[in-house]
mmCIF file of C-alpha atoms in Angstrom:
data_model
loop_
_atom_site.group_PDB
_atom_site.id
_atom_site.type_symbol
_atom_site.label_atom_id
_atom_site.label_comp_id
_atom_site.label_asym_id
_atom_site.label_seq_id
_atom_site.Cartn_x
_atom_site.Cartn_y
_atom_site.Cartn_z
ATOM 1 C CA MET A 9 0.000 0.000 0.000
ATOM 2 C CA MET A 10 1.339 3.411 -1.015
ATOM 3 C CA PRO A 11 1.477 6.042 1.731
ATOM 4 C CA ALA A 12 -0.879 8.945 1.075
ATOM 5 C CA ARG A 13 1.154 11.989 0.085
ATOM 6 C CA ARG A 14 -0.340 15.279 1.157
ATOM 7 C CA SER A 15 2.201 17.356 -0.722
ATOM 8 C CA GLN A 16 1.430 19.350 -3.849
ATOM 9 C CA ASN A 17 3.204 16.976 -6.183
ATOM 10 C CA TRP A 18 0.298 16.817 -8.595
ATOM 11 C CA LEU A 19 1.712 20.015 -10.078
ATOM 12 C CA PRO A 20 4.150 19.368 -12.926
ATOM 13 C CA GLY A 21 7.709 20.338 -12.007
ATOM 14 C CA ILE A 22 7.861 23.487 -14.101
ATOM 15 C CA PHE A 23 4.753 24.798 -12.394
ATOM 16 C CA ASN A 24 6.419 24.416 -9.010
ATOM 17 C CA ASP A 25 9.262 26.583 -10.323
ATOM 18 C CA PHE A 26 7.311 29.185 -12.269
ATOM 19 C CA PHE A 27 3.797 29.113 -10.971
ATOM 20 C CA GLY A 28 4.917 28.882 -7.363
ATOM 21 C CA ASN A 29 2.649 27.587 -4.687
ATOM 22 C CA GLU A 30 0.356 30.613 -4.807
ATOM 23 C CA TRP A 31 -1.479 28.644 -7.464
ATOM 24 C CA VAL A 32 -2.547 26.197 -4.790
ATOM 25 C CA GLU A 33 -3.332 28.701 -2.060
ATOM 26 C CA LYS A 34 -7.012 29.308 -2.536
ATOM 27 C CA THR A 35 -8.101 32.926 -2.252
ATOM 28 C CA ASN A 36 -11.285 31.830 -0.524
ATOM 29 C CA THR A 37 -12.908 28.604 0.572
ATOM 30 C CA ALA A 38 -15.302 28.545 -2.369
ATOM 31 C CA SER A 39 -12.498 28.354 -4.930
ATOM 32 C CA PRO A 40 -13.035 25.819 -7.684
ATOM 33 C CA ALA A 41 -10.938 22.731 -8.227
ATOM 34 C CA ILE A 42 -8.029 23.254 -10.624
ATOM 35 C CA ASN A 43 -6.027 20.821 -12.749
ATOM 36 C CA ILE A 44 -2.841 21.616 -14.630
ATOM 37 C CA ILE A 45 -1.784 19.257 -17.397
ATOM 38 C CA GLU A 46 1.545 19.617 -19.163
ATOM 39 C CA SER A 47 2.213 18.006 -22.527
ATOM 40 C CA ASP A 48 5.113 18.399 -24.949
ATOM 41 C CA ASN A 49 3.272 21.169 -26.790
ATOM 42 C CA ASP A 50 1.346 23.050 -24.142
ATOM 43 C CA TYR A 51 0.016 23.516 -20.652
ATOM 44 C CA LYS A 52 -3.685 23.125 -20.038
ATOM 45 C CA VAL A 53 -5.272 24.687 -16.982
ATOM 46 C CA GLU A 54 -8.740 23.388 -16.149
ATOM 47 C CA VAL A 55 -10.952 25.193 -13.657
ATOM 48 C CA ALA A 56 -14.158 23.525 -12.438
ATOM 49 C CA ALA A 57 -16.919 26.027 -13.153
ATOM 50 C CA PRO A 58 -20.329 24.386 -12.833
ATOM 51 C CA GLY A 59 -23.141 26.732 -13.821
ATOM 52 C CA MET A 60 -20.708 29.365 -15.107
ATOM 53 C CA THR A 61 -20.658 30.924 -18.562
ATOM 54 C CA LYS A 62 -17.810 32.609 -20.385
ATOM 55 C CA ASP A 63 -19.249 35.955 -19.292
ATOM 56 C CA ASP A 64 -18.553 35.103 -15.646
ATOM 57 C CA PHE A 65 -14.794 34.876 -16.292
ATOM 58 C CA SER A 66 -12.023 37.297 -17.068
ATOM 59 C CA ILE A 67 -8.497 36.226 -18.066
ATOM 60 C CA LYS A 68 -5.662 38.750 -18.361
ATOM 61 C CA ILE A 69 -1.879 38.804 -18.635
ATOM 62 C CA ASP A 70 -0.301 41.624 -16.653
ATOM 63 C CA PRO A 71 3.031 43.373 -17.401
ATOM 64 C CA GLU A 72 4.810 41.057 -14.926
ATOM 65 C CA ASN A 73 3.952 38.043 -17.112
ATOM 66 C CA GLN A 74 1.300 36.814 -14.699
ATOM 67 C CA LEU A 75 -1.851 35.104 -15.885
ATOM 68 C CA ILE A 76 -4.806 36.376 -13.826
ATOM 69 C CA VAL A 77 -7.981 34.305 -13.882
ATOM 70 C CA SER A 78 -11.001 35.942 -12.216
ATOM 71 C CA MET A 79 -14.544 34.696 -11.823
ATOM 72 C CA GLU A 80 -17.537 36.632 -10.583
ATOM 73 C CA LYS A 81 -21.069 35.292 -10.340
ATOM 74 C CA LYS A 82 -24.128 37.023 -8.937
ATOM 75 C CA THR A 83 -27.414 35.153 -8.653
ATOM 76 C CA GLU A 84 -30.820 36.113 -7.307
ATOM 77 C CA ASN A 85 -33.537 33.678 -6.312
ATOM 78 C CA ASP A 86 -37.011 35.060 -5.751
ATOM 79 C CA GLU A 87 -40.094 33.326 -4.419
ATOM 80 C CA LYS A 88 -43.307 35.351 -4.595
ATOM 81 C CA ASP A 89 -46.857 34.543 -3.612
ATOM 82 C CA LYS A 90 -49.764 34.949 -6.013
ATOM 83 C CA LYS A 91 -50.077 38.675 -5.250
ATOM 84 C CA GLY A 92 -46.400 39.282 -6.100
ATOM 85 C CA LYS A 93 -45.348 39.714 -2.474
ATOM 86 C CA TYR A 94 -41.888 38.336 -1.670
ATOM 87 C CA LEU A 95 -41.934 35.165 0.377
ATOM 88 C CA ARG A 96 -38.226 34.674 0.178
ATOM 89 C CA ARG A 97 -35.443 36.438 -1.659
ATOM 90 C CA GLU A 98 -31.901 35.114 -1.809
ATOM 91 C CA PHE A 99 -28.793 36.690 -3.238
ATOM 92 C CA SER A 100 -25.627 34.769 -3.736
ATOM 93 C CA TYR A 101 -22.352 36.191 -4.854
ATOM 94 C CA SER A 102 -19.195 34.273 -5.539
ATOM 95 C CA ARG A 103 -15.882 35.707 -6.554
ATOM 96 C CA PHE A 104 -12.520 34.116 -7.033
ATOM 97 C CA GLN A 105 -9.147 35.067 -8.460
ATOM 98 C CA GLN A 106 -6.092 32.994 -9.205
ATOM 99 C CA ILE A 107 -2.723 34.423 -10.255
ATOM 100 C CA MET A 108 0.170 32.476 -11.744
ATOM 101 C CA VAL A 109 3.495 33.473 -13.220
ATOM 102 C CA LEU A 110 3.781 32.150 -16.747
ATOM 103 C CA PRO A 111 6.886 30.156 -17.670
ATOM 104 C CA GLU A 112 9.236 31.834 -20.163
ATOM 105 C CA ASN A 113 8.661 29.149 -22.787
ATOM 106 C CA VAL A 114 5.052 29.987 -23.647
ATOM 107 C CA GLU A 115 3.444 31.773 -26.594
ATOM 108 C CA LYS A 116 1.567 34.507 -24.745
ATOM 109 C CA ASP A 117 -0.172 35.723 -27.899
ATOM 110 C CA LYS A 118 -1.626 32.292 -28.588
ATOM 111 C CA ILE A 119 -3.206 31.570 -25.196
ATOM 112 C CA ASP A 120 -6.759 30.381 -25.715
ATOM 113 C CA ALA A 121 -9.650 29.804 -23.318
ATOM 114 C CA LYS A 122 -13.093 28.254 -23.507
ATOM 115 C CA VAL A 123 -15.898 27.263 -21.154
ATOM 116 C CA GLU A 124 -17.808 24.086 -21.861
ATOM 117 C CA ASN A 125 -19.594 21.456 -19.783
ATOM 118 C CA GLY A 126 -18.893 23.395 -16.606
ATOM 119 C CA VAL A 127 -15.118 23.556 -17.118
ATOM 120 C CA LEU A 128 -12.996 26.578 -18.037
ATOM 121 C CA THR A 129 -10.010 25.343 -20.063
ATOM 122 C CA ILE A 130 -7.053 27.654 -20.688
ATOM 123 C CA ASP A 131 -4.679 26.404 -23.356
ATOM 124 C CA ILE A 132 -1.151 27.816 -23.038
ATOM 125 C CA PRO A 133 0.987 26.742 -26.028
ATOM 126 C CA LYS A 134 4.727 26.309 -25.563
ATOM 127 C CA LYS A 135 7.185 28.044 -27.856
ATOM 128 C CA VAL A 136 8.584 25.804 -30.552
ATOM 129 C CA VAL A 137 12.339 25.815 -30.172
ATOM 130 C CA GLU A 138 14.083 24.959 -33.411
ATOM 131 C CA PRO A 139 17.222 22.948 -32.725
ATOM 132 C CA GLU A 140 20.223 24.788 -34.112
ATOM 133 C CA GLU A 141 22.169 22.935 -36.726
ATOM 134 C CA LYS A 142 25.751 22.300 -35.777
ATOM 135 C CA LYS A 143 27.895 23.163 -38.738
ATOM 136 C CA MET A 144 31.566 23.667 -39.235
ATOM 137 C CA LYS A 145 32.651 27.263 -39.426
ATOM 138 C CA GLU A 146 35.754 28.107 -41.395
ATOM 139 C CA ILE A 147 37.956 30.845 -39.987
ATOM 140 C CA ALA A 148 39.505 33.078 -42.648
ATOM 141 C CA ILE A 149 43.271 33.485 -42.240
ATOM 142 C CA LYS A 150 44.380 37.105 -42.551
#
């Protein structure tokens, strides 16, 4: 039986370096669950967002190369009797923000995001690094 590890090792290594552990520190108790998946070509950040639409989210990159994901949702539930008098009125308001420092090796201009099936997915493509050809260089003799 494997011992249960309570550390934050589910984060890929580069995220520990660049994203720091602020990613994991929730700004409030109602913060959604977050997954980060790294592949050879990109990072994918998935944020659980049941009942949310794309209009509830804002995603920005600040001058310090930080990706800022914010969510704000206001809902009102009314119950009225037949004469239109309020029996019960509930407001709920949830707000959440997550900040992460982007690694150097990403294409900031090509970051993409979508909300579907209750999940916000942010696709962060990595830069394609062309391997330099090693070739012989001749030195001219003066």
